[in-house]
Amino acid sequence: MNELKSCTLCPRKCGVNRYKETGVCGANDKIKVAYYHLHMWEEPIISGDKGSGTIFFSYCNLKCIFCQNYKISTKGYGREITEERLQELCLELQEKGAHNINLVTPTHYVLQIVSSIHKIKGNELKIPIVYNTSSYENVSTIQMLRGIVDIYLADLKYFDDTLACNYSHCKDYFHYASLAIEEMVRQVGSFVICDGLMKRGVIVRILILPGHVEDTKKLVHYLYTTYHDKIIISLMNQYTPLKKFAKYPNLNRKISDDEYQEVIDYALHLGITYAFIQEGNTQSESFIPNFDCSNI
């Protein structure tokens, strides 16, 4: 794969030869997976009653300072596998009853994913492919996924690039993420739901950060005025502080009920009819998988 000899798959554009060294994400030329299982904690139209077949890839190109999956996104916990083994994981999850194959933090392995899944999709593999991403993507990378990905499960984290710089060390998050989501919608079109399960389309997740309700409202406004009911917005209150931040004390707490309600009320005021909200105690470390690559 010549593209890995000067990697520009994501907006970091490190240009490193991943056969010899690593860039910001930390990944080399080999696929590395930390965990795979049936996951019940995605949106209901993704998890259904049997679970989403999640495959957690090691490393990440965004590196948010509050990441709940720090063990794999930054520390790189996991096991290297072949493209053939990735195919086997997909088929094993399908055999277990997964409603879809959910590729979590896959950006830096897009070339290997396309090569691998192209060989089984529509043949042995019959269920939809979900691309679960931070959205810090190049449009050209998302275009590689045409015909492979059925559902995009995309974050939209920040409107204000000052927040992106502070929390994810990137000055251009909204620019790239908004263009990437535009390509996702162009590629898969309006969402399709059959028998309570999503078969095609885009869900955009907004994780509300404590103290940043106004930024969240700008994201909600942008998504609705741009796409209206063509996508589904998922408003997430599950931010969980896992360590103390001396520089950003607002990140040392969960969001309040009042903050979350303010965002919900704003979405209703805009006229949004297709959205997910979270109820109950979602702000818990128990929602973070106990990563175990022993069976990979």
C-alpha positions as semicolon CSV with decimal commas, in nm:
position;residue;x (nm);y (nm);z (nm)
1;M;0,000;0,000;0,000
2;N;0,198;0,295;-0,132
3;E;-0,023;0,547;0,052
4;L;0,125;0,428;0,383
5;K;0,475;0,524;0,269
6;S;0,380;0,890;0,310
7;C;0,060;0,883;0,511
8;T;-0,192;1,164;0,461
9;L;-0,507;0,966;0,540
10;C;-0,626;1,221;0,798
11;P;-0,599;1,601;0,830
12;R;-0,282;1,567;1,038
13;K;-0,103;1,489;0,710
14;C;0,201;1,356;0,897
15;G;0,359;1,223;0,578
16;V;0,544;0,947;0,765
17;N;0,640;0,612;0,618
18;R;0,428;0,386;0,838
19;Y;0,636;0,084;0,739
20;K;0,924;0,243;0,930
21;E;0,783;0,500;1,175
22;T;0,460;0,635;1,319
23;G;0,286;0,973;1,313
24;V;0,041;1,143;1,549
25;C;-0,204;0,851;1,556
26;G;0,066;0,600;1,657
27;A;-0,031;0,329;1,406
28;N;0,215;0,147;1,182
29;D;0,126;-0,048;0,868
30;K;-0,038;-0,338;1,059
31;I;-0,401;-0,345;1,175
32;K;-0,421;-0,344;1,554
33;V;-0,739;-0,437;1,741
34;A;-0,806;-0,406;2,114
35;Y;-1,149;-0,565;2,148
36;Y;-1,446;-0,703;1,960
37;H;-1,785;-0,797;2,096
38;L;-2,162;-0,749;2,077
39;H;-2,221;-0,398;2,212
40;M;-2,559;-0,297;2,356
41;W;-2,487;0,068;2,435
42;E;-2,504;0,236;2,095
43;E;-2,817;0,416;1,975
44;P;-3,116;0,172;1,981
45;I;-3,138;0,157;1,601
46;I;-2,772;0,046;1,595
47;S;-2,763;-0,195;1,891
48;G;-3,112;-0,340;1,848
49;D;-3,190;-0,632;2,077
50;K;-2,886;-0,846;1,989
51;G;-2,608;-0,590;1,981
52;S;-2,381;-0,407;1,741
53;G;-2,075;-0,604;1,634
54;T;-1,811;-0,359;1,749
55;I;-1,444;-0,384;1,658
56;F;-1,229;-0,139;1,858
57;F;-0,917;-0,041;1,666
58;S;-0,607;0,068;1,855
59;Y;-0,478;0,426;1,831
60;C;-0,654;0,743;1,719
61;N;-0,565;1,046;1,509
62;L;-0,751;1,299;1,727
63;K;-0,625;1,232;2,082
64;C;-0,886;1,418;2,291
65;I;-0,748;1,485;2,637
66;F;-1,070;1,355;2,799
67;C;-1,087;1,033;2,595
68;Q;-1,262;0,746;2,775
69;N;-1,070;0,491;2,568
70;Y;-0,725;0,635;2,649
71;K;-0,587;0,285;2,703
72;I;-0,630;0,204;2,335
73;S;-0,647;0,545;2,165
74;T;-0,321;0,678;2,308
75;K;-0,144;0,389;2,480
76;G;-0,209;0,162;2,182
77;Y;-0,329;-0,142;2,376
78;G;-0,423;-0,422;2,137
79;R;-0,296;-0,697;1,913
80;E;-0,178;-0,682;1,553
81;I;-0,388;-0,886;1,311
82;T;-0,394;-0,963;0,940
83;E;-0,660;-0,855;0,693
84;E;-0,777;-1,216;0,686
85;R;-0,825;-1,213;1,064
86;L;-1,027;-0,892;1,035
87;Q;-1,256;-1,074;0,794
88;E;-1,289;-1,357;1,046
89;L;-1,381;-1,116;1,326
90;C;-1,658;-0,968;1,110
91;L;-1,798;-1,307;1,024
92;E;-1,775;-1,429;1,385
93;L;-1,976;-1,128;1,502
94;Q;-2,233;-1,187;1,229
95;E;-2,261;-1,552;1,338
96;K;-2,321;-1,437;1,698
97;G;-2,621;-1,234;1,581
98;A;-2,475;-0,885;1,540
99;H;-2,706;-0,645;1,359
100;N;-2,409;-0,473;1,196
101;I;-2,029;-0,451;1,199
102;N;-1,927;-0,138;1,391
103;L;-1,573;-0,017;1,312
104;V;-1,466;0,204;1,604
105;T;-1,190;0,464;1,546
106;P;-1,095;0,318;1,206
107;T;-0,952;0,619;1,018
108;H;-0,586;0,518;1,023
109;Y;-0,669;0,168;0,893
110;V;-0,904;0,267;0,610
111;L;-0,682;0,117;0,339
112;Q;-0,664;-0,221;0,511
113;I;-1,035;-0,213;0,599
114;V;-1,141;-0,147;0,241
115;S;-0,910;-0,419;0,111
116;S;-1,035;-0,669;0,367
117;I;-1,409;-0,606;0,378
118;H;-1,445;-0,561;0,001
119;K;-1,373;-0,934;-0,035
120;I;-1,658;-1,050;0,192
121;K;-1,923;-0,776;0,183
122;G;-2,235;-0,894;0,006
123;N;-2,101;-1,249;-0,006
124;E;-2,037;-1,411;0,333
125;L;-2,098;-1,079;0,514
126;K;-2,462;-0,975;0,481
127;I;-2,506;-0,713;0,755
128;P;-2,442;-0,336;0,731
129;I;-2,104;-0,178;0,798
130;V;-2,095;0,109;1,050
131;Y;-1,807;0,358;1,041
132;N;-1,774;0,501;1,393
133;T;-1,554;0,809;1,372
134;S;-1,444;1,133;1,538
135;S;-1,505;1,290;1,194
136;Y;-1,155;1,439;1,186
137;E;-1,128;1,300;0,837
138;N;-1,016;1,394;0,488
139;V;-1,295;1,389;0,231
140;S;-1,070;1,181;0,006
141;T;-1,046;0,913;0,277
142;I;-1,424;0,901;0,324
143;Q;-1,461;0,868;-0,054
144;M;-1,259;0,544;-0,038
145;L;-1,543;0,394;0,169
146;R;-1,812;0,427;-0,098
147;G;-1,974;0,087;-0,141
148;I;-1,818;-0,042;0,181
149;V;-1,987;0,165;0,453
150;D;-2,365;0,170;0,492
151;I;-2,398;0,375;0,813
152;Y;-2,183;0,659;0,937
153;L;-2,183;0,706;1,315
154;A;-2,001;1,038;1,326
155;D;-1,903;1,274;1,605
156;L;-1,923;1,649;1,573
157;K;-1,724;1,763;1,873
158;Y;-1,652;2,135;1,847
159;F;-1,778;2,440;1,661
160;D;-1,517;2,670;1,815
161;D;-1,165;2,582;1,704
162;T;-1,027;2,722;2,029
163;L;-1,191;2,428;2,205
164;A;-1,053;2,191;1,942
165;C;-0,703;2,328;2,003
166;N;-0,736;2,305;2,380
167;Y;-0,894;1,961;2,402
168;S;-0,781;1,778;2,086
169;H;-0,471;1,965;1,972
170;C;-0,609;2,054;1,630
171;K;-0,685;2,403;1,502
172;D;-0,915;2,305;1,217
173;Y;-1,153;2,042;1,353
174;F;-1,485;2,193;1,243
175;H;-1,359;2,267;0,892
176;Y;-1,257;1,909;0,827
177;A;-1,536;1,742;1,023
178;S;-1,812;1,940;0,852
179;L;-1,672;1,859;0,506
180;A;-1,636;1,492;0,600
181;I;-1,996;1,471;0,723
182;E;-2,112;1,640;0,403
183;E;-1,941;1,362;0,205
184;M;-2,092;1,095;0,430
185;V;-2,444;1,227;0,364
186;R;-2,372;1,260;-0,006
187;Q;-2,253;0,901;-0,012
188;V;-2,529;0,717;0,179
189;G;-2,820;0,962;0,154
190;S;-3,117;0,993;0,388
191;F;-3,144;0,740;0,667
192;V;-3,333;0,415;0,620
193;I;-3,478;0,225;0,917
194;C;-3,645;-0,115;0,881
195;D;-3,798;-0,311;1,170
196;G;-3,639;-0,075;1,421
197;L;-3,285;-0,109;1,282
198;M;-3,087;0,138;1,077
199;K;-2,983;-0,002;0,741
200;R;-2,832;0,309;0,586
201;G;-2,769;0,673;0,670
202;V;-2,586;0,910;0,902
203;I;-2,612;0,964;1,276
204;V;-2,416;1,261;1,410
205;R;-2,328;1,247;1,778
206;I;-2,263;1,553;1,990
207;L;-2,099;1,486;2,325
208;I;-2,194;1,783;2,542
209;L;-1,897;1,905;2,742
210;P;-1,947;2,072;3,081
211;G;-1,943;2,449;3,052
212;H;-1,982;2,449;2,673
213;V;-2,356;2,444;2,611
214;E;-2,336;2,741;2,375
215;D;-2,086;2,561;2,152
216;T;-2,314;2,257;2,148
217;K;-2,610;2,471;2,045
218;K;-2,408;2,609;1,753
219;L;-2,339;2,252;1,640
220;V;-2,706;2,157;1,668
221;H;-2,806;2,468;1,472
222;Y;-2,550;2,396;1,199
223;L;-2,657;2,034;1,156
224;Y;-3,030;2,106;1,146
225;T;-3,014;2,405;0,915
226;T;-2,778;2,214;0,683
227;Y;-2,942;1,871;0,675
228;H;-3,283;1,908;0,840
229;D;-3,434;1,558;0,867
230;K;-3,187;1,388;0,634
231;I;-2,969;1,283;0,929
232;I;-3,031;1,186;1,292
233;I;-2,870;1,388;1,570
234;S;-2,770;1,212;1,893
235;L;-2,734;1,441;2,196
236;M;-2,508;1,273;2,448
237;N;-2,485;1,359;2,819
238;Q;-2,241;1,081;2,905
239;Y;-1,922;1,286;2,944
240;T;-1,733;1,121;3,228
241;P;-1,427;1,286;3,390
242;L;-1,163;1,017;3,435
243;K;-0,882;1,240;3,560
244;K;-0,829;1,591;3,696
245;F;-0,746;1,878;3,462
246;A;-0,570;2,166;3,635
247;K;-0,579;2,382;3,321
248;Y;-0,946;2,313;3,238
249;P;-1,138;2,277;3,566
250;N;-1,473;2,267;3,383
251;L;-1,376;1,921;3,257
252;N;-1,353;1,789;3,612
253;R;-1,729;1,744;3,642
254;K;-2,019;1,583;3,462
255;I;-2,265;1,802;3,276
256;S;-2,560;1,912;3,485
257;D;-2,921;1,820;3,425
258;D;-2,991;2,188;3,354
259;E;-2,719;2,202;3,088
260;Y;-2,855;1,894;2,915
261;Q;-3,213;2,018;2,930
262;E;-3,108;2,351;2,781
263;V;-2,967;2,170;2,478
264;I;-3,277;1,953;2,441
265;D;-3,505;2,256;2,466
266;Y;-3,299;2,435;2,201
267;A;-3,326;2,138;1,964
268;L;-3,702;2,129;2,012
269;H;-3,723;2,504;1,953
270;L;-3,545;2,461;1,620
271;G;-3,801;2,199;1,519
272;I;-3,582;1,889;1,527
273;T;-3,795;1,575;1,517
274;Y;-3,536;1,303;1,459
275;A;-3,292;1,289;1,749
276;F;-3,173;1,066;2,030
277;I;-3,141;1,182;2,387
278;Q;-3,002;0,988;2,681
279;E;-3,192;0,911;2,998
280;G;-3,078;0,763;3,326
281;N;-2,724;0,722;3,454
282;T;-2,508;0,725;3,142
283;Q;-2,220;0,907;3,314
284;S;-2,044;0,604;3,446
285;E;-1,717;0,423;3,386
286;S;-1,921;0,103;3,359
287;F;-2,005;0,205;3,001
288;I;-1,637;0,188;2,907
289;P;-1,549;-0,161;2,777
290;N;-1,305;-0,373;2,974
291;F;-1,066;-0,403;2,683
292;D;-0,932;-0,754;2,648
293;C;-0,756;-0,863;2,331
294;S;-0,693;-1,220;2,453
295;N;-0,937;-1,374;2,203
296;I;-0,827;-1,167;1,902
